[in-house]
Amino acid sequence: SGRICRLYTILMTMTHHPKPSTTSSRSKIALVLFFITVSLLHFKCVLALQSSPTISLGRLQHKTTHGRIPPLSAEFGSSRTTTTTTKTTTHSLQKVSTKPTSPRKQNIKTITPPSFRPTSLRQQTKRNARKGLKYIQSLLTASFFGASEAIRQSFWLFPMTLAVVPLYCIMLGTRATMPAWWPVETLDHLVNSPYAVAAISGFLLSNVFYFLSGLFMLDLIPLRRRTFGESRVRKFSSHLASDPLLGVCVLTAGAVSTAYHSVQALGSYAVAQELSFIDHGVALSSGLYFLQRLGLPSWKTLAIGGAGLVSLANPVGGSYAGLHSLWHFLSASATVSWGFDGYKRNYLGDLE
């Protein structure tokens, strides 16, 4: 205020006592400085008024009542403006109070302005803790449902954990051995027999039924003649080929069985026991995958598989090679029969 008064006195003296050009230039500079000072003071006052919480609350109440925010001059102007606005406001309030309100307007809730109280550190900590708990809860829920869906879709792979047993035993410095109630049979009597070549070759060639079944399920066996029956078989094999993992499971079981029985007959007995874990894991996983994709087998398929399980149990001593070869044939036939059950249930059932 002191600077403004000084500038004003200078301007007045310059106005009443005109001087040469030097004084006019000084007066211009003083006038510019005066307007700059006044502008800065006005800008500071406006910032102070807008940053005040009471002023902001009043402007918000005016906006909710009249639909627009008035300028600051309407709130902090001259006394004449203040009194006129007060009179018009009270007059409008009296008019509004005398008019009867409709029931539709009575149901409208009044909008209350939000509170401007700053949140404390304790409240902010509680809010962040609640958000963290909600995030952890949603993460655990999503993980649970994701794990359950993965188990439902891939449960057939669980028996393959048997293939990890030999590796685990090697890491411990031991060798994996089958349990006493399900041992690995030795084939020394075949090796020492005069018909060793024919017996062992026939035993190993019995795995060819797995390869034939797998190739048929992949629709890789050509059929030359086009009769009615063979066209139906072609549709059956092409339908099974739509899920190639069925045929791949059978081919994998045949390859692992051939390697396992070759080592069992001609190689180390300890290695044969380790390969037996892999053979059992592949066979059980393949059966569970067939169950998932094709559903429950029919009575015919169960009869074929049941006969194969009886031959696998080897109830007659000394006939392991022959009965196990029969198991290879019956189990491979059961896979094709099981695939035909799924074909009738999924394809022919839809046509009917």
Short mmCIF file of N, CA, C and O in Angstrom, two decimals, residues 32-109:
data_model
loop_
_atom_site.label_atom_id
_atom_site.label_comp_id
_atom_site.label_asym_id
_atom_site.label_seq_id
_atom_site.Cartn_x
_atom_site.Cartn_y
_atom_site.Cartn_z
N VAL A 32 3.43 2.32 -15.81
CA VAL A 32 3.53 0.87 -16.10
C VAL A 32 3.79 0.09 -14.83
O VAL A 32 3.19 -0.96 -14.57
N LEU A 33 4.73 0.61 -14.00
CA LEU A 33 5.00 -0.07 -12.74
C LEU A 33 3.77 -0.09 -11.85
O LEU A 33 3.53 -1.08 -11.13
N PHE A 34 3.00 0.96 -11.86
CA PHE A 34 1.78 1.02 -11.04
C PHE A 34 0.79 -0.07 -11.47
O PHE A 34 0.25 -0.80 -10.63
N PHE A 35 0.56 -0.19 -12.74
CA PHE A 35 -0.39 -1.21 -13.23
C PHE A 35 0.12 -2.63 -12.98
O PHE A 35 -0.65 -3.53 -12.66
N ILE A 36 1.43 -2.80 -13.08
CA ILE A 36 1.99 -4.14 -12.79
C ILE A 36 1.79 -4.50 -11.34
O ILE A 36 1.40 -5.63 -10.98
N THR A 37 2.03 -3.52 -10.43
CA THR A 37 1.86 -3.78 -9.00
C THR A 37 0.41 -4.10 -8.67
O THR A 37 0.11 -5.04 -7.92
N VAL A 38 -0.50 -3.33 -9.23
CA VAL A 38 -1.92 -3.56 -8.97
C VAL A 38 -2.37 -4.91 -9.50
O VAL A 38 -3.14 -5.65 -8.87
N SER A 39 -1.88 -5.28 -10.66
CA SER A 39 -2.24 -6.58 -11.25
C SER A 39 -1.75 -7.72 -10.39
O SER A 39 -2.45 -8.72 -10.17
N LEU A 40 -0.51 -7.63 -9.88
CA LEU A 40 0.02 -8.68 -9.01
C LEU A 40 -0.80 -8.82 -7.74
O LEU A 40 -1.10 -9.93 -7.29
N LEU A 41 -1.14 -7.64 -7.13
CA LEU A 41 -1.94 -7.70 -5.92
C LEU A 41 -3.31 -8.30 -6.18
O LEU A 41 -3.83 -9.11 -5.40
N HIS A 42 -3.92 -7.96 -7.31
CA HIS A 42 -5.23 -8.52 -7.65
C HIS A 42 -5.14 -10.04 -7.87
O HIS A 42 -5.99 -10.81 -7.43
N PHE A 43 -4.07 -10.47 -8.55
CA PHE A 43 -3.89 -11.90 -8.80
C PHE A 43 -3.70 -12.68 -7.50
O PHE A 43 -4.26 -13.77 -7.32
N LYS A 44 -2.92 -12.13 -6.56
CA LYS A 44 -2.74 -12.78 -5.27
C LYS A 44 -4.04 -12.88 -4.49
O LYS A 44 -4.34 -13.89 -3.85
N CYS A 45 -4.84 -11.84 -4.54
CA CYS A 45 -6.13 -11.87 -3.83
C CYS A 45 -7.06 -12.92 -4.42
O CYS A 45 -7.75 -13.64 -3.71
N VAL A 46 -7.09 -13.01 -5.77
CA VAL A 46 -7.95 -14.02 -6.40
C VAL A 46 -7.50 -15.42 -6.03
O VAL A 46 -8.31 -16.30 -5.72
N LEU A 47 -6.20 -15.68 -6.02
CA LEU A 47 -5.70 -17.00 -5.63
C LEU A 47 -6.06 -17.32 -4.19
O LEU A 47 -6.46 -18.44 -3.86
N ALA A 48 -5.90 -16.35 -3.32
CA ALA A 48 -6.23 -16.57 -1.91
C ALA A 48 -7.70 -16.88 -1.72
O ALA A 48 -8.09 -17.75 -0.94
N LEU A 49 -8.56 -16.18 -2.46
CA LEU A 49 -10.00 -16.42 -2.34
C LEU A 49 -10.39 -17.79 -2.89
O LEU A 49 -11.20 -18.50 -2.31
N GLN A 50 -9.83 -18.18 -4.03
CA GLN A 50 -10.19 -19.46 -4.62
C GLN A 50 -9.65 -20.64 -3.83
O GLN A 50 -10.23 -21.71 -3.84
N SER A 51 -8.53 -20.47 -3.17
CA SER A 51 -7.97 -21.57 -2.38
C SER A 51 -8.59 -21.69 -1.01
O SER A 51 -8.35 -22.66 -0.30
N SER A 52 -9.40 -20.75 -0.59
CA SER A 52 -10.03 -20.82 0.73
C SER A 52 -11.13 -21.89 0.73
O SER A 52 -11.94 -21.94 -0.20
N PRO A 53 -11.17 -22.80 1.73
CA PRO A 53 -12.20 -23.86 1.73
C PRO A 53 -13.61 -23.32 1.88
O PRO A 53 -14.55 -23.85 1.31
N THR A 54 -13.79 -22.25 2.64
CA THR A 54 -15.14 -21.71 2.81
C THR A 54 -15.66 -21.13 1.50
O THR A 54 -16.83 -21.29 1.15
N ILE A 55 -14.78 -20.42 0.75
CA ILE A 55 -15.19 -19.87 -0.53
C ILE A 55 -15.52 -20.99 -1.51
O ILE A 55 -16.52 -20.93 -2.24
N SER A 56 -14.70 -22.03 -1.52
CA SER A 56 -14.95 -23.15 -2.43
C SER A 56 -16.26 -23.84 -2.10
O SER A 56 -17.03 -24.23 -2.98
N LEU A 57 -16.55 -24.01 -0.80
CA LEU A 57 -17.80 -24.63 -0.39
C LEU A 57 -18.99 -23.78 -0.81
O LEU A 57 -20.02 -24.29 -1.27
N GLY A 58 -18.87 -22.45 -0.66
CA GLY A 58 -19.96 -21.57 -1.06
C GLY A 58 -20.20 -21.62 -2.55
O GLY A 58 -21.34 -21.63 -3.02
N ARG A 59 -19.14 -21.65 -3.33
CA ARG A 59 -19.32 -21.73 -4.77
C ARG A 59 -19.94 -23.05 -5.18
O ARG A 59 -20.77 -23.12 -6.10
N LEU A 60 -19.58 -24.13 -4.48
CA LEU A 60 -20.18 -25.43 -4.79
C LEU A 60 -21.66 -25.45 -4.44
O LEU A 60 -22.49 -25.99 -5.19
N GLN A 61 -22.04 -24.86 -3.30
CA GLN A 61 -23.46 -24.78 -2.94
C GLN A 61 -24.24 -23.95 -3.96
O GLN A 61 -25.36 -24.29 -4.33
N HIS A 62 -23.65 -22.87 -4.44
CA HIS A 62 -24.33 -22.05 -5.45
C HIS A 62 -24.49 -22.82 -6.75
O HIS A 62 -25.52 -22.71 -7.42
N LYS A 63 -23.51 -23.64 -7.10
CA LYS A 63 -23.61 -24.42 -8.32
C LYS A 63 -24.70 -25.46 -8.23
O LYS A 63 -25.46 -25.69 -9.18
N THR A 64 -24.81 -26.14 -7.08
CA THR A 64 -25.85 -27.15 -6.91
C THR A 64 -27.24 -26.53 -6.86
O THR A 64 -28.23 -27.17 -7.21
N THR A 65 -27.33 -25.26 -6.41
CA THR A 65 -28.65 -24.61 -6.30
C THR A 65 -29.08 -23.98 -7.62
O THR A 65 -30.20 -24.18 -8.09
N HIS A 66 -28.18 -23.22 -8.27
CA HIS A 66 -28.54 -22.45 -9.45
C HIS A 66 -27.99 -23.03 -10.75
O HIS A 66 -28.31 -22.53 -11.82
N GLY A 67 -27.15 -24.05 -10.68
CA GLY A 67 -26.69 -24.70 -11.90
C GLY A 67 -25.43 -24.12 -12.49
O GLY A 67 -24.93 -24.62 -13.49
N ARG A 68 -24.86 -23.05 -11.92
CA ARG A 68 -23.62 -22.48 -12.44
C ARG A 68 -22.87 -21.80 -11.30
O ARG A 68 -23.47 -21.40 -10.29
N ILE A 69 -21.57 -21.64 -11.48
CA ILE A 69 -20.74 -21.01 -10.45
C ILE A 69 -20.63 -19.53 -10.76
O ILE A 69 -20.26 -19.14 -11.88
N PRO A 70 -20.98 -18.66 -9.82
CA PRO A 70 -20.90 -17.22 -10.08
C PRO A 70 -19.46 -16.74 -10.04
O PRO A 70 -18.60 -17.39 -9.47
N PRO A 71 -19.18 -15.61 -10.64
CA PRO A 71 -17.82 -15.06 -10.53
C PRO A 71 -17.54 -14.57 -9.12
O PRO A 71 -18.44 -14.37 -8.31
N LEU A 72 -16.26 -14.39 -8.86
CA LEU A 72 -15.86 -13.98 -7.52
C LEU A 72 -16.37 -12.58 -7.18
O LEU A 72 -16.59 -12.26 -6.02
N SER A 73 -16.58 -11.79 -8.20
CA SER A 73 -17.07 -10.44 -7.92
C SER A 73 -18.48 -10.47 -7.37
O SER A 73 -18.88 -9.60 -6.60
N ALA A 74 -19.28 -11.51 -7.75
CA ALA A 74 -20.65 -11.61 -7.21
C ALA A 74 -20.62 -11.98 -5.74
O ALA A 74 -21.57 -11.72 -5.01
N GLU A 75 -19.52 -12.68 -5.32
CA GLU A 75 -19.45 -13.08 -3.91
C GLU A 75 -18.78 -12.00 -3.06
O GLU A 75 -19.16 -11.76 -1.92
N PHE A 76 -17.74 -11.40 -3.61
CA PHE A 76 -16.97 -10.42 -2.84
C PHE A 76 -16.87 -9.13 -3.65
O PHE A 76 -15.79 -8.69 -4.04
N GLY A 77 -18.01 -8.56 -3.96
CA GLY A 77 -18.02 -7.28 -4.66
C GLY A 77 -18.33 -6.15 -3.70
O GLY A 77 -18.02 -6.18 -2.52
N SER A 78 -19.00 -5.16 -4.25
CA SER A 78 -19.37 -4.01 -3.42
C SER A 78 -20.54 -4.35 -2.54
O SER A 78 -21.18 -5.39 -2.67
N SER A 79 -20.83 -3.46 -1.62
CA SER A 79 -21.93 -3.70 -0.69
C SER A 79 -23.26 -3.65 -1.41
O SER A 79 -24.20 -4.35 -1.04
N ARG A 80 -23.33 -2.83 -2.49
CA ARG A 80 -24.59 -2.74 -3.23
C ARG A 80 -24.91 -4.07 -3.91
O ARG A 80 -26.03 -4.54 -3.88
N THR A 81 -23.88 -4.69 -4.51
CA THR A 81 -24.08 -5.99 -5.18
C THR A 81 -24.47 -7.06 -4.18
O THR A 81 -25.33 -7.90 -4.42
N THR A 82 -23.83 -7.00 -2.98
CA THR A 82 -24.12 -8.01 -1.96
C THR A 82 -25.55 -7.89 -1.47
O THR A 82 -26.26 -8.88 -1.28
N THR A 83 -26.00 -6.68 -1.25
CA THR A 83 -27.36 -6.51 -0.74
C THR A 83 -28.40 -6.90 -1.78
O THR A 83 -29.42 -7.51 -1.46
N THR A 84 -28.12 -6.56 -3.07
CA THR A 84 -29.10 -6.91 -4.12
C THR A 84 -29.19 -8.41 -4.29
O THR A 84 -30.28 -8.97 -4.43
N THR A 85 -28.04 -9.08 -4.25
CA THR A 85 -28.07 -10.55 -4.38
C THR A 85 -28.77 -11.18 -3.19
O THR A 85 -29.50 -12.17 -3.34
N THR A 86 -28.57 -10.60 -1.98
CA THR A 86 -29.24 -11.14 -0.79
C THR A 86 -30.74 -10.99 -0.90
O THR A 86 -31.51 -11.89 -0.57
N LYS A 87 -31.19 -9.79 -1.39
CA LYS A 87 -32.62 -9.56 -1.51
C LYS A 87 -33.24 -10.49 -2.53
O LYS A 87 -34.30 -11.07 -2.30
N THR A 88 -32.57 -10.65 -3.69
CA THR A 88 -33.13 -11.53 -4.73
C THR A 88 -33.18 -12.97 -4.25
O THR A 88 -34.11 -13.71 -4.54
N THR A 89 -32.16 -13.37 -3.48
CA THR A 89 -32.13 -14.75 -2.98
C THR A 89 -33.26 -14.99 -2.01
O THR A 89 -33.95 -16.03 -2.07
N THR A 90 -33.47 -14.06 -1.06
CA THR A 90 -34.55 -14.23 -0.08
C THR A 90 -35.91 -14.18 -0.75
O THR A 90 -36.83 -14.93 -0.41
N HIS A 91 -36.03 -13.30 -1.78
CA HIS A 91 -37.30 -13.20 -2.50
C HIS A 91 -37.60 -14.49 -3.25
O HIS A 91 -38.74 -14.97 -3.23
N SER A 92 -36.56 -15.05 -3.88
CA SER A 92 -36.78 -16.31 -4.60
C SER A 92 -37.07 -17.46 -3.64
O SER A 92 -37.88 -18.33 -3.92
N LEU A 93 -36.44 -17.44 -2.47
CA LEU A 93 -36.72 -18.49 -1.48
C LEU A 93 -38.14 -18.40 -1.00
O LEU A 93 -38.81 -19.42 -0.76
N GLN A 94 -38.66 -17.13 -0.79
CA GLN A 94 -40.06 -16.98 -0.35
C GLN A 94 -41.02 -17.50 -1.41
O GLN A 94 -42.00 -18.16 -1.12
N LYS A 95 -40.71 -17.21 -2.69
CA LYS A 95 -41.56 -17.72 -3.76
C LYS A 95 -41.55 -19.24 -3.81
O LYS A 95 -42.57 -19.89 -3.99
N VAL A 96 -40.36 -19.81 -3.65
CA VAL A 96 -40.27 -21.27 -3.70
C VAL A 96 -41.00 -21.91 -2.54
O VAL A 96 -41.65 -22.94 -2.67
N SER A 97 -40.93 -21.28 -1.33
CA SER A 97 -41.58 -21.86 -0.16
C SER A 97 -43.09 -21.78 -0.24
O SER A 97 -43.80 -22.61 0.31
N THR A 98 -43.62 -20.74 -0.93
CA THR A 98 -45.09 -20.62 -1.01
C THR A 98 -45.69 -21.57 -2.01
O THR A 98 -46.83 -21.99 -1.88
N LYS A 99 -44.92 -21.94 -3.08
CA LYS A 99 -45.46 -22.83 -4.08
C LYS A 99 -45.54 -24.25 -3.56
O LYS A 99 -44.60 -24.73 -2.94
N PRO A 100 -46.65 -24.96 -3.82
CA PRO A 100 -46.72 -26.38 -3.39
C PRO A 100 -45.86 -27.24 -4.31
O PRO A 100 -45.82 -27.04 -5.52
N THR A 101 -45.16 -28.17 -3.71
CA THR A 101 -44.28 -29.07 -4.47
C THR A 101 -45.04 -30.33 -4.84
O THR A 101 -45.85 -30.84 -4.07
N SER A 102 -44.78 -30.80 -6.02
CA SER A 102 -45.42 -32.04 -6.51
C SER A 102 -44.79 -33.24 -5.82
O SER A 102 -43.66 -33.18 -5.32
N PRO A 103 -45.51 -34.37 -5.75
CA PRO A 103 -44.93 -35.55 -5.10
C PRO A 103 -43.69 -36.06 -5.81
O PRO A 103 -42.81 -36.66 -5.20
N ARG A 104 -43.59 -35.84 -7.15
CA ARG A 104 -42.39 -36.29 -7.85
C ARG A 104 -41.17 -35.50 -7.39
O ARG A 104 -40.08 -36.03 -7.22
N LYS A 105 -41.36 -34.17 -7.18
CA LYS A 105 -40.24 -33.36 -6.72
C LYS A 105 -39.88 -33.63 -5.27
O LYS A 105 -38.77 -33.42 -4.83
N GLN A 106 -40.86 -34.07 -4.49
CA GLN A 106 -40.56 -34.36 -3.09
C GLN A 106 -39.66 -35.58 -2.95
O GLN A 106 -38.93 -35.72 -1.97
N ASN A 107 -39.74 -36.48 -3.92
CA ASN A 107 -38.92 -37.69 -3.83
C ASN A 107 -37.47 -37.43 -4.21
O ASN A 107 -36.62 -38.28 -3.99
N ILE A 108 -37.22 -36.26 -4.84
CA ILE A 108 -35.85 -35.96 -5.26
C ILE A 108 -35.03 -35.61 -4.03
O ILE A 108 -35.40 -34.75 -3.24
N LYS A 109 -33.89 -36.29 -3.89
CA LYS A 109 -33.02 -36.03 -2.75
C LYS A 109 -32.15 -34.82 -3.02
O LYS A 109 -31.70 -34.59 -4.14
#
